[in-house]
Each structure stands twice: as C-alpha cells, then as structure tokens.
C-alpha cells in the first residue's frame, strides 16, 4: 500500500480550532442533562452547531452562565434560534443558548428598549462589551421553544473572535451519561470514476452492516463511501455519532470526526450528508470524504486508496463511535477484482442519460450504438469517453471534456440530452478562476454558473418537462412555467447558480420555487429585468408559480388588564408569509409582534395594560410576493 496521504485540518483558510484540552464548562441547566440532538447533525442549510437538551416538555428552566463573562450578542426572532443569547466567557469562548422563552430581567430590559426604539420584534444586538456582565452560575435566561419547538434548550460552545466556529460541546464537559453504542446500519458504495463496477454493476450498492456472516463487496476501482449510522438516545431520537472510520489492517483509510464546524462553510453539510437522502428526511448517511473544493475538512481520507489494493479479498472495518467512547464495528469482505473487458456490465432496455456527478452515463439501446457529442458552438467533439459492453446495447461514460460549457448528446440524429460541465476548483485548467461563468439555456430558463461553483468536477444534466400540476390540497399556487431540472438533484454547489425564467404577461405574484419531496418551496420573487430570478445553492428542480391569495388572519385573543396579550392565527398556503410584515396595530400604533412559527400565531407584546375605553385593533400580514391582508377588531376595555 502507498504511503498514506492525509488532508489535514490546517489546510489553507480553514479556521477550525481543535477543541481538546479546553477547561470543562459547568452545565447550562441544573439537573440531569438529557440529550435530544447532538453536534453535527444535518439541518437543511447547516450542521447542528450544538446540543439540544430536553427540558421535560416545560418552558422556563433557568439557563445558566457556565463561567463569568458578558453578553456579546442577543437576538429575538420568530425564526431560527428564536430568542437567543451569545455569552462571551472570561476564557474567550462563547456559549450560545437558543429557543429561550424570556431573558433575565436586566437583559430583557435592554432588549425591550431596543425593540421599542426600532419598532420591531426582530432584533440582532451587540451590547457594549462587558456592559451586561454576569458571574458563573447566574441565570441568563429561561428555556422555551421560540423559533422551533417542542420545548428544549439549544446550547453551543463557540470559539473565535466573532464566535464563528462551533465546537462539539461534549468535548467541553457537557457530556450526558451515555452507555448505549451507536447503531451501524448500512454502507453505500458508489463508483467514483468511469469504468468502475461495484458488485459487477454500474449502480450504487447498499450493503447491510447488521448481517452475519459479514457481507462481501466487489469493487474494480475507485469508490465513494457513505455510512448509515446514528446514535440512539433514551428519549428515542436519533443523533449524529461523533466519529465514523473505515480501516484496513489497523490503518485508517477514511474518517469523519465531528469536532468543530465553521459557520462560514456551513453549506458543506449537504456534502457531509448524502443530500438527496437527507432532504427526504433520511438524514443519517454520512460521507467519508470531504468535498474536493471544500473548506471544513471534517473528513480525512487517504487519497485513492482503492487504486493500490491488490486483487483479492481485504477485510474492511467500519467503526462508529459516540462522544462518550461507545463504539460499534462491522467488517465487510472487500474484494478487489479486475473488470473483464468483454463481459456485459448492464442490461440496456431503453436509451437513457444520467449524471453520476463527475461523469455522465449514457445507455444506448440497440446494436448500432452511435454517439455524437457537440459543444455549444455546434462543433463535434469527443470527450473522454469510456465505452462499456452491455446486454442489448452499449454504455458510454463521459468524463472530463476539453472545455467547460454546454454539450449536446445525440444518438444518430436524435437528441438524447443536454448537459454542462463545471471543472470545480481543483483542476489543472488555466482559464481565469472565479471570473468565467457558464451560461446555458433550457426551456424558459437561463442559468449562469461560475466555472468553479461546484465542489469538484461536475456534469450538470438539464431536463425540462411540462408545467407542474396544481399541488394537491387546493393550494394557492398556480403554475406558470415549464419545469426545468438540474441534475443530479440536490448535488450541493460551493457558489450559487443564478436562474432566470422568462414568463409572459404580468409578473405580479410570481415566485421561483424548487421541488422538494413533499411539494414546492419558495426560492425567490425577484422579477427585475422582466424575468423571474433566483439563486440556488444546489442542483434543483425549478418552476415559476403565481400566488394571488393573501394570507388569512384570525384574531384569537385580546387580553386586557395587567398581562395584556394579543394573539392572531395567520396562514398562507401559497409562497409563504413574509415574517417581517406581520404586525399588530393598536389604536393606530404598531405593537412589538413576535411570530411563533410552529404555532402559526402572532403574539403582540404590550409593555403596559390597555387602558379602559374603546379601542381599535388591526392585524396586518403579507406574503412573499406582496399579497397583503388586514383584519380588524373593535373592542372596549371596562
Ligand atoms: Zn438545537
């Protein structure tokens, strides 16, 4: 075997600090720490940056300063962390507490005053350094469920001057007792380069790791691995493990460790977790390699270790550990074999084209397999093609072409498909990096993507389809464009791709949306320059919809007296609510109004009781494309 080549944490620009050796922190809440989520778990735009502690279904548990320090930042929002406090400790670390129900009295007074001054509930404040100081063990706030329920405490430990690096709090002393080993479920093995077979075929293979005797796995070359694994906790939830390793003969070949994540590169979560699975709520497939152009380097891999394997069987050990040191292991008998050049690798029943990421795979049915490739200028070209024998036809796997841009693939005269190629950041190509972009058109859409926008070499397949059907359930969305899909679906990008859809008629109420497994999600409603525009951070299936229906408002409660509260249910079944537009207006004056996203309820925070006499209350709400509604209520306080 070749000398191991490691990609170290110290790679250029990587700010991840090793958290080990730091002093242990005292607990964030009194009583037993019961974990509900762990560090590094998949969230749609980031890694879970801390631990979630169960508060037994209750709100109002005092949240404590683990050491002495001062409030560095405090936020109130209807989304994300809800009410949150960032507490800078005397050792320069920062703890972040989220989803709080209320702040400690002094801190609350500061936030209230700033909200009143700005006339908005949503604030993100940096108090004067050391002005709001607290001693170790002091109560900073009370637990809740603001931003996301059910009731729990979200607690993070961060480092760095701007507190941008979250470290695993288990390593800072917040480890609850845990004697349950993580669960190892399956191994996903995907060919990584053209011509490679896994178990004799071209498709990814899932191997059960729970079986005895150990399964065998046959590979003919370089593969990519994901491990399906999670750490069970007594509350029944599944958490991310701490470390996943692949070893051979005691040597670590590939490993991912959840020590720290830098929020600046948080979108790499869609690489660490197999994004198509994670977005289908199946979030426990962990990649054992870092993206080639990535910055976090959670994973360490010996480069191309499969190339150096001798033919024959090799025991491959898959090991997973939680932060308390409990481990589980499985052994797979990995057989390296040569691919016999004349043996069919697949059965081709009909012609198809698919992107495997770094290569395109075209299956041509029939005996006279004849593939033509043209670039955007119509020039016939011959990209790097591997031709494989198949039953009933031929398989072509197309690697790196000789220049980026759009390519068309023909069988004889008939167009099979169109795709564009992005070299990624780690290539020997000499064109000016970061300045050149690829522009391609597909149906009603045009896409602009920087050459180095992908994490590695990437073929993006373009597919269009007729306008989507109106979503079930009598939604408020009316489809107004064809569907355009960028494939492989959910493949993450380092830099956003810009999409612009042409539409005819009025642009009022139009929004660009992307397809999820359970419907369509809002992307953007930018209608500048006569198009509908938006940016996507991964390869998506996109279409334009119109929403003409404003949000529906129902006033729930007006409580006078000392604890005056206003509550209204607000709902939008189209593009979704514009949270900052939601407000109570009492007697012509805006009231500081908090949006409870889980309940779908707007809460008016009155600073003083409503005085006796007649009053006029209004609720205003808008959606993301500017449809607005208003509900009124006249009432009298006696
Ligand atoms: Zn959390």
XYZ file of C-alpha atoms and ligand atoms in Angstrom:
639
model
C 0.000 0.000 0.000
C 1.115 3.527 -0.824
C 2.244 5.920 1.896
C -0.867 7.499 3.415
C -1.642 10.972 2.138
C -3.652 12.942 4.643
C -5.596 16.092 4.155
C -5.010 17.927 7.403
C -7.196 20.377 9.287
C -4.569 23.021 8.707
C -5.461 23.339 5.024
C -5.362 26.917 3.734
C -8.095 29.175 5.030
C -9.510 26.613 7.385
C -10.234 28.178 10.755
C -11.319 25.078 12.633
C -9.653 25.011 16.035
C -9.002 21.818 17.925
C -11.254 21.983 20.984
C -9.399 19.447 23.074
C -7.587 20.453 26.216
C -10.011 23.305 26.983
C -11.319 23.625 30.500
C -14.590 21.876 31.197
C -17.659 24.075 31.462
C -20.237 23.823 34.217
C -23.657 22.668 32.949
C -26.071 25.071 31.203
C -29.056 23.950 33.311
C -29.413 22.378 36.754
C -30.360 18.715 36.995
C -29.617 15.843 34.627
C -28.605 16.666 31.039
C -30.889 14.680 28.716
C -29.770 14.994 25.091
C -32.323 15.349 22.287
C -29.984 16.246 19.376
C -26.232 16.074 19.018
C -23.490 18.127 17.424
C -23.031 17.942 13.647
C -26.491 16.671 12.735
C -27.993 17.559 9.372
C -30.062 20.732 9.144
C -31.099 21.953 5.691
C -28.584 24.824 5.482
C -26.073 23.999 8.214
C -24.740 21.495 10.716
C -26.471 21.397 14.086
C -23.938 23.567 15.912
C -24.612 22.416 19.450
C -26.521 20.046 21.688
C -30.242 20.081 22.381
C -31.164 19.287 25.970
C -34.643 18.135 26.842
C -36.424 20.324 29.399
C -39.071 17.700 30.115
C -41.710 19.387 27.973
C -41.502 22.518 30.157
C -40.553 26.116 29.476
C -38.953 28.443 31.998
C -35.993 26.324 33.156
C -33.228 28.759 34.276
C -30.336 28.829 31.780
C -27.003 29.485 33.455
C -23.700 31.203 32.759
C -21.094 28.368 32.767
C -18.335 30.834 33.703
C -18.254 34.551 34.348
C -18.499 36.803 31.313
C -20.732 39.223 29.428
C -23.430 39.262 26.779
C -21.722 39.567 23.414
C -24.841 39.340 21.271
C -28.566 38.932 21.845
C -31.253 38.229 19.282
C -35.011 37.999 19.101
C -36.550 36.403 16.042
C -39.593 34.393 15.076
C -37.324 32.004 13.172
C -34.009 30.216 13.628
C -32.847 30.331 17.257
C -35.871 32.417 18.341
C -34.739 34.348 21.422
C -31.034 33.651 21.802
C -28.109 34.911 23.844
C -24.398 34.763 22.945
C -22.370 34.885 26.169
C -18.636 35.640 25.934
C -16.813 33.943 28.812
C -13.623 35.021 30.547
C -11.697 32.291 28.679
C -12.719 33.884 25.315
C -15.087 31.068 24.436
C -18.719 31.944 23.734
C -21.789 29.930 24.678
C -24.951 30.317 22.628
C -28.377 29.483 24.062
C -31.380 29.322 21.736
C -35.189 28.970 21.710
C -35.495 30.863 25.008
C -38.875 31.881 26.448
C -37.536 35.064 28.070
C -34.350 36.801 29.112
C -33.107 37.591 32.625
C -34.544 40.912 33.914
C -31.566 43.207 33.066
C -31.074 41.632 29.659
C -34.834 41.710 28.988
C -34.958 45.429 29.774
C -32.133 46.052 27.289
C -33.860 44.042 24.534
C -37.308 45.593 25.193
C -35.856 49.095 24.987
C -34.112 48.341 21.695
C -37.272 46.748 20.251
C -39.350 49.766 21.261
C -36.788 52.159 19.818
C -36.693 50.280 16.492
C -40.383 49.420 16.469
C -39.768 45.749 15.641
C -39.659 42.434 17.453
C -36.857 41.128 15.198
C -33.565 42.447 16.616
C -29.936 41.307 16.490
C -27.996 43.327 19.062
C -24.370 43.635 20.190
C -24.450 45.336 23.632
C -21.462 47.477 24.642
C -18.706 44.972 25.580
C -18.846 43.932 29.246
C -21.883 46.165 29.939
C -24.143 43.196 30.623
C -21.833 41.119 32.843
C -22.810 38.005 34.788
C -20.989 35.727 37.230
C -20.589 31.965 36.860
C -23.862 30.241 37.745
C -26.020 33.362 37.207
C -29.283 32.918 35.309
C -29.050 34.490 31.830
C -32.458 33.490 30.519
C -35.217 30.861 30.694
C -35.667 27.912 28.353
C -38.526 27.837 25.866
C -39.440 26.922 22.315
C -39.133 30.217 20.401
C -38.081 29.674 16.779
C -38.536 25.887 16.970
C -40.390 23.585 19.345
C -41.023 21.417 21.296
C -39.553 22.987 24.489
C -35.798 22.350 24.743
C -32.541 24.190 25.287
C -30.202 24.597 22.325
C -26.697 25.094 23.696
C -23.491 25.766 21.743
C -19.861 26.386 22.552
C -18.035 28.603 20.072
C -14.520 29.880 19.580
C -13.027 32.706 17.559
C -13.245 36.476 17.929
C -16.525 36.600 16.022
C -17.678 33.287 17.562
C -17.919 31.714 14.094
C -16.629 28.240 14.970
C -18.885 25.872 16.887
C -17.069 23.127 18.756
C -18.578 19.886 19.981
C -19.913 20.712 23.496
C -19.431 17.081 24.548
C -15.723 17.864 24.495
C -16.252 20.947 26.685
C -17.747 18.913 29.500
C -21.427 18.929 28.621
C -21.496 15.180 28.029
C -24.566 13.458 29.464
C -24.028 9.899 30.729
C -24.282 7.500 27.767
C -23.595 3.771 27.724
C -25.514 2.906 24.540
C -23.392 2.154 21.473
C -24.188 3.866 18.180
C -26.108 1.917 15.558
C -24.386 0.869 12.319
C -26.930 0.229 9.604
C -25.695 0.227 6.005
C -22.775 1.118 3.749
C -23.417 2.938 0.460
C -20.795 2.302 -2.223
C -20.774 4.349 -5.411
C -18.389 4.119 -8.393
C -16.307 7.323 -8.297
C -14.843 7.325 -11.803
C -15.853 5.925 -15.217
C -15.374 2.208 -15.786
C -15.621 1.174 -12.138
C -18.022 -1.631 -11.200
C -19.470 -2.320 -7.761
C -20.722 -5.883 -7.321
C -20.412 -6.270 -11.089
C -22.696 -3.334 -11.958
C -22.660 0.399 -12.609
C -25.124 1.497 -9.933
C -24.518 2.406 -6.280
C -24.833 -0.558 -3.917
C -26.218 -0.612 -0.365
C -24.620 -3.185 1.930
C -26.227 -4.193 5.228
C -23.774 -3.945 8.113
C -26.081 -5.658 10.594
C -25.687 -9.106 8.967
C -23.573 -12.074 9.993
C -21.525 -13.504 8.396
C -20.024 -10.286 7.089
C -21.162 -9.400 3.575
C -18.801 -9.325 0.616
C -18.370 -6.332 -1.618
C -16.681 -6.467 -5.026
C -15.141 -3.324 -6.490
C -12.988 -2.833 -9.591
C -11.601 0.622 -8.752
C -12.169 3.928 -7.004
C -15.399 4.220 -4.991
C -17.117 6.728 -2.728
C -18.446 5.573 0.644
C -21.268 6.692 2.919
C -22.157 5.049 6.226
C -25.713 4.990 7.540
C -25.311 5.333 11.272
C -26.842 7.109 14.258
C -26.515 7.298 17.991
C -29.710 6.271 19.798
C -30.684 8.143 22.948
C -33.150 7.150 25.710
C -35.702 9.746 24.526
C -35.967 7.735 21.307
C -34.402 10.265 18.978
C -31.513 9.552 16.654
C -28.415 11.686 16.964
C -25.292 12.049 14.860
C -22.334 9.968 16.047
C -19.007 11.580 16.932
C -16.654 9.676 14.604
C -17.047 7.285 11.680
C -13.996 5.420 10.363
C -13.108 2.952 7.652
C -9.998 0.932 8.429
C -7.946 -1.819 6.881
C -5.280 -3.742 8.787
C -5.429 -1.207 11.636
C -4.827 1.730 9.271
C -7.479 4.426 8.958
C -8.367 4.915 5.294
C -11.261 7.319 5.628
C -12.681 9.057 8.674
C -15.096 11.822 9.574
C -14.968 13.459 13.023
C -17.486 15.963 14.387
C -15.106 18.134 16.448
C -15.892 21.592 15.121
C -17.697 23.347 12.286
C -17.017 26.813 10.953
C -20.284 28.624 10.211
C -18.656 30.291 7.195
C -18.687 26.937 5.386
C -21.886 25.557 6.867
C -23.392 24.668 3.471
C -20.937 21.766 3.207
C -23.487 19.910 5.345
C -25.100 18.925 2.059
C -21.920 17.150 1.114
C -21.226 15.537 4.511
C -24.718 14.052 4.485
C -25.935 12.417 1.275
C -28.101 15.387 0.270
C -30.843 13.561 -1.701
C -31.365 11.226 1.273
C -31.116 13.978 3.872
C -33.677 16.084 2.033
C -36.021 13.099 2.007
C -35.861 13.163 5.852
C -33.413 10.260 5.809
C -30.566 12.181 7.406
C -28.089 9.619 8.618
C -25.924 8.858 5.589
C -22.500 10.278 6.399
C -19.916 10.794 3.650
C -16.433 9.523 4.351
C -14.722 12.068 2.152
C -14.587 15.850 2.208
C -15.601 17.741 -0.921
C -12.549 18.405 -3.153
C -13.134 22.153 -3.077
C -14.475 22.228 0.475
C -13.106 24.226 3.405
C -14.235 22.374 6.528
C -12.337 19.094 6.225
C -14.475 17.184 8.688
C -13.364 14.085 6.811
C -9.834 12.802 6.389
C -9.111 10.331 3.641
C -6.126 8.531 2.291
C -6.268 9.580 -1.318
C -7.442 6.947 -3.798
C -6.615 4.006 -1.513
C -8.640 1.677 -3.708
C -6.133 2.120 -6.565
C -3.408 0.431 -4.536
C -5.325 -2.620 -3.409
C -4.046 -5.937 -4.688
C -6.574 -8.243 -6.347
C -8.412 -10.467 -3.869
C -10.202 -10.104 -0.523
C -9.396 -7.466 2.108
C -11.229 -7.135 5.449
C -12.634 -3.607 5.666
C -13.639 -2.455 9.159
C -16.358 0.157 9.559
C -16.327 1.712 13.020
C -18.559 4.302 14.619
C -18.072 5.979 17.994
C -20.124 8.384 20.076
C -18.563 11.178 22.119
C -18.745 9.080 25.305
C -16.493 6.489 23.654
C -19.073 3.769 22.966
C -18.305 2.087 19.653
C -19.823 -0.324 17.136
C -17.989 -2.203 14.399
C -18.773 -4.169 11.274
C -16.410 -5.980 8.928
C -17.016 -6.196 5.194
C -15.022 -8.551 2.996
C -13.883 -6.210 0.230
C -12.798 -7.969 -2.946
C -10.749 -6.034 -5.472
C -11.311 -7.510 -8.916
C -10.341 -6.735 -12.460
C -13.127 -5.881 -14.856
C -13.222 -8.358 -17.731
C -13.361 -6.098 -20.821
C -15.784 -8.264 -22.803
C -18.289 -9.105 -20.029
C -21.537 -7.058 -20.204
C -21.768 -4.557 -17.329
C -25.502 -3.843 -17.549
C -28.716 -4.662 -19.358
C -29.909 -1.794 -21.558
C -33.640 -1.924 -22.268
C -34.061 1.673 -23.347
C -31.868 4.640 -24.116
C -31.204 6.926 -21.153
C -28.877 9.635 -19.895
C -27.976 10.331 -16.278
C -25.335 12.378 -14.437
C -23.245 10.436 -11.923
C -21.622 13.674 -10.737
C -18.138 13.676 -12.231
C -19.226 11.681 -15.277
C -22.277 11.285 -17.474
C -23.672 7.869 -18.194
C -25.478 7.274 -21.472
C -27.125 3.922 -22.137
C -27.843 3.338 -25.815
C -30.235 0.553 -26.696
C -29.741 -1.436 -29.892
C -26.857 -2.940 -31.767
C -25.695 0.063 -33.743
C -24.547 2.248 -30.928
C -23.509 5.569 -32.378
C -22.984 8.522 -30.015
C -22.295 12.098 -31.217
C -21.300 14.949 -28.966
C -21.444 18.645 -29.878
C -20.389 21.704 -27.916
C -22.380 24.970 -27.717
C -20.877 26.173 -31.000
C -22.044 23.004 -32.729
C -18.536 21.621 -33.043
C -18.438 17.817 -32.959
C -16.172 16.687 -30.184
C -15.048 13.530 -28.495
C -14.852 13.987 -24.733
C -13.077 11.492 -22.605
C -15.378 8.503 -23.119
C -15.317 5.024 -21.608
C -17.287 2.546 -23.702
C -18.621 -0.493 -21.863
C -20.305 -3.590 -23.286
C -23.906 -4.188 -22.180
C -26.662 -6.649 -22.928
C -28.994 -5.093 -25.504
C -26.815 -2.055 -26.160
C -23.814 -0.027 -25.076
C -22.965 2.120 -22.081
C -20.907 5.303 -22.538
C -19.413 7.029 -19.519
C -18.219 10.539 -20.289
C -15.610 12.138 -18.077
C -13.856 15.466 -18.405
C -14.475 17.263 -21.728
C -11.849 19.569 -23.224
C -13.600 22.780 -22.189
C -16.433 23.804 -19.839
C -19.824 24.883 -21.094
C -22.884 23.259 -22.623
C -22.748 19.989 -24.571
C -25.402 18.095 -26.523
C -25.528 14.336 -26.939
C -27.035 12.635 -29.996
C -27.735 9.046 -30.996
C -27.627 9.286 -34.775
C -29.717 12.417 -35.396
C -31.866 12.300 -32.285
C -31.027 14.484 -29.286
C -30.542 12.406 -26.131
C -29.928 15.255 -23.755
C -28.036 18.405 -22.852
C -25.591 18.962 -20.072
C -22.946 21.424 -18.969
C -19.672 20.727 -17.310
C -18.105 22.517 -14.353
C -14.440 21.714 -13.669
C -14.592 22.613 -9.977
C -11.802 24.417 -8.174
C -9.149 21.719 -8.136
C -8.171 21.266 -11.750
C -5.180 21.948 -13.904
C -7.211 24.157 -16.202
C -5.663 27.514 -16.816
C -8.578 29.851 -17.505
C -9.090 32.670 -15.064
C -10.702 31.213 -11.992
C -13.748 32.845 -10.479
C -14.240 35.237 -13.379
C -15.543 32.967 -16.115
C -19.027 31.627 -15.975
C -21.081 29.166 -17.908
C -24.399 30.385 -19.278
C -26.856 27.792 -20.540
C -30.469 27.904 -21.597
C -33.086 25.206 -21.064
C -36.751 25.718 -21.923
C -37.901 29.011 -20.364
C -34.825 29.239 -18.118
C -31.298 30.544 -18.380
C -28.659 29.607 -15.846
C -25.404 31.366 -15.034
C -22.817 29.463 -13.012
C -19.208 30.279 -12.218
C -16.710 27.740 -13.565
C -15.532 26.990 -10.049
C -19.009 26.909 -8.493
C -19.014 23.161 -7.947
C -17.139 21.289 -5.211
C -15.437 19.101 -7.787
C -15.753 18.140 -11.467
C -19.475 18.037 -12.186
C -21.680 17.246 -15.140
C -24.991 19.077 -14.760
C -27.735 17.468 -16.807
C -30.560 19.749 -17.999
C -34.052 18.346 -18.279
C -37.310 20.173 -18.956
C -40.862 18.968 -18.501
C -44.353 20.447 -18.918
C -45.674 22.817 -16.242
C -46.324 21.116 -12.908
C -49.854 20.195 -11.914
C -51.518 22.339 -9.285
C -50.397 20.935 -5.927
C -52.943 18.772 -4.178
C -54.964 20.189 -1.297
C -56.294 23.277 -3.060
C -53.098 25.288 -2.613
C -52.807 28.862 -3.705
C -50.078 28.218 -6.279
C -50.805 28.431 -9.986
C -48.006 27.018 -12.179
C -46.959 29.425 -14.943
C -43.809 27.865 -16.430
C -42.424 24.546 -17.534
C -40.290 22.633 -15.055
C -36.532 22.790 -15.545
C -34.417 20.290 -13.621
C -30.699 20.498 -12.930
C -29.433 17.000 -12.145
C -28.226 15.160 -10.116
C -30.916 16.569 -7.834
C -29.685 18.115 -4.565
C -25.991 17.995 -5.533
C -24.543 20.890 -3.463
C -22.633 23.795 -5.035
C -19.860 25.917 -3.451
C -21.297 29.007 -5.062
C -24.896 29.747 -6.033
C -26.192 29.138 -9.549
C -28.328 32.000 -10.838
C -31.570 31.156 -12.604
C -33.730 33.494 -14.710
C -37.085 32.319 -16.077
C -38.886 34.063 -18.930
C -42.629 34.414 -18.435
C -45.303 36.179 -20.423
C -47.943 38.561 -19.057
C -47.955 40.324 -15.720
C -45.230 39.494 -13.252
C -47.432 40.259 -10.242
C -47.444 37.489 -7.673
C -44.747 35.404 -9.376
C -42.162 33.365 -7.496
C -39.429 30.913 -8.409
C -39.868 27.673 -6.489
C -37.949 24.412 -6.121
C -39.369 20.942 -5.789
C -38.961 19.103 -2.524
C -40.076 15.548 -1.885
C -43.325 16.858 -0.353
C -44.186 19.861 -2.541
C -42.682 23.128 -3.782
C -40.529 25.512 -1.701
C -40.082 29.241 -2.192
C -36.733 30.318 -3.710
C -37.142 33.982 -4.600
C -39.562 36.550 -6.020
C -37.115 38.827 -7.809
C -38.852 39.988 -11.014
C -36.271 42.555 -12.115
C -35.451 42.873 -15.806
C -38.666 41.233 -16.995
C -37.752 37.765 -15.663
C -38.303 35.736 -12.529
C -34.933 35.272 -10.885
C -33.412 33.362 -8.021
C -30.263 31.719 -6.716
C -29.839 28.103 -5.725
C -27.023 26.553 -3.705
C -27.544 23.089 -5.119
C -28.917 21.457 -8.256
C -32.680 21.868 -8.101
C -35.881 21.209 -9.997
C -37.384 24.644 -10.612
C -40.591 26.235 -11.877
C -42.396 29.574 -11.639
C -45.724 29.822 -9.834
C -48.213 32.630 -9.300
C -49.819 33.300 -5.924
C -52.691 35.810 -5.881
C -54.105 34.885 -2.489
C -53.204 36.987 0.572
C -52.672 35.389 3.992
C -55.694 34.508 6.133
C -55.902 36.120 9.563
C -57.956 35.079 12.584
C -57.760 37.181 15.754
C -57.669 34.758 18.693
C -57.434 36.732 21.881
C -57.229 40.179 23.301
C -56.480 40.097 26.992
C -56.687 43.416 28.790
C -55.549 44.135 32.306
C -52.024 43.788 33.647
C -50.901 40.859 31.472
C -52.266 42.230 28.237
C -51.618 39.920 25.275
C -52.702 39.907 21.671
C -52.824 36.725 19.609
C -53.765 36.035 15.980
C -53.506 32.916 13.814
C -52.082 33.696 10.353
C -51.863 31.225 7.495
C -50.644 31.282 3.897
C -50.890 28.229 1.653
C -49.021 29.742 -1.266
C -45.494 31.151 -1.355
C -45.470 31.619 2.418
C -45.570 34.538 4.838
C -43.174 37.476 4.853
C -42.437 37.295 8.581
C -41.319 40.921 8.872
C -44.664 42.145 7.520
C -46.695 40.598 10.355
C -47.776 43.177 12.896
C -50.497 44.185 15.368
C -51.626 47.792 15.211
C -53.430 49.009 18.331
C -55.187 52.382 18.054
C -53.012 53.270 15.069
C -49.681 52.307 16.687
C -47.533 49.291 15.853
C -47.138 46.772 18.675
C -43.914 44.738 19.056
C -45.131 41.483 17.465
C -43.481 38.052 17.722
C -44.116 35.362 15.117
C -44.399 31.845 16.574
C -43.558 29.762 13.517
C -44.552 26.388 14.983
C -47.969 27.511 16.190
C -48.578 29.855 13.250
C -49.528 32.522 15.777
C -48.587 36.198 16.002
C -48.123 37.415 19.588
C -48.350 41.124 20.427
C -46.108 42.144 23.324
C -47.774 45.029 25.112
C -45.468 46.845 27.508
C -48.388 48.208 29.586
C -52.066 47.327 30.163
C -54.630 48.519 27.620
C -56.424 51.483 29.267
C -60.221 51.370 29.782
C -62.372 52.616 26.912
C -62.993 51.757 23.232
C -60.090 50.505 21.091
C -59.392 49.597 17.506
C -57.097 46.619 16.798
C -55.745 45.622 13.371
C -53.524 42.748 12.224
C -51.509 43.199 9.040
C -49.932 40.327 7.128
C -48.203 39.937 3.777
C -46.857 37.002 1.799
C -43.516 36.799 -0.001
C -44.892 38.099 -3.301
C -46.610 41.111 -1.732
C -50.232 39.977 -1.345
C -51.439 41.725 1.791
C -54.381 41.346 4.132
C -55.702 43.157 7.203
C -58.136 42.077 9.918
C -59.816 44.485 12.352
C -61.473 44.248 15.720
C -63.164 46.989 17.736
C -63.365 46.282 21.456
C -63.869 48.059 24.765
C -61.886 47.636 27.974
C -64.074 48.278 31.019
Zn -30.674 22.772 18.548
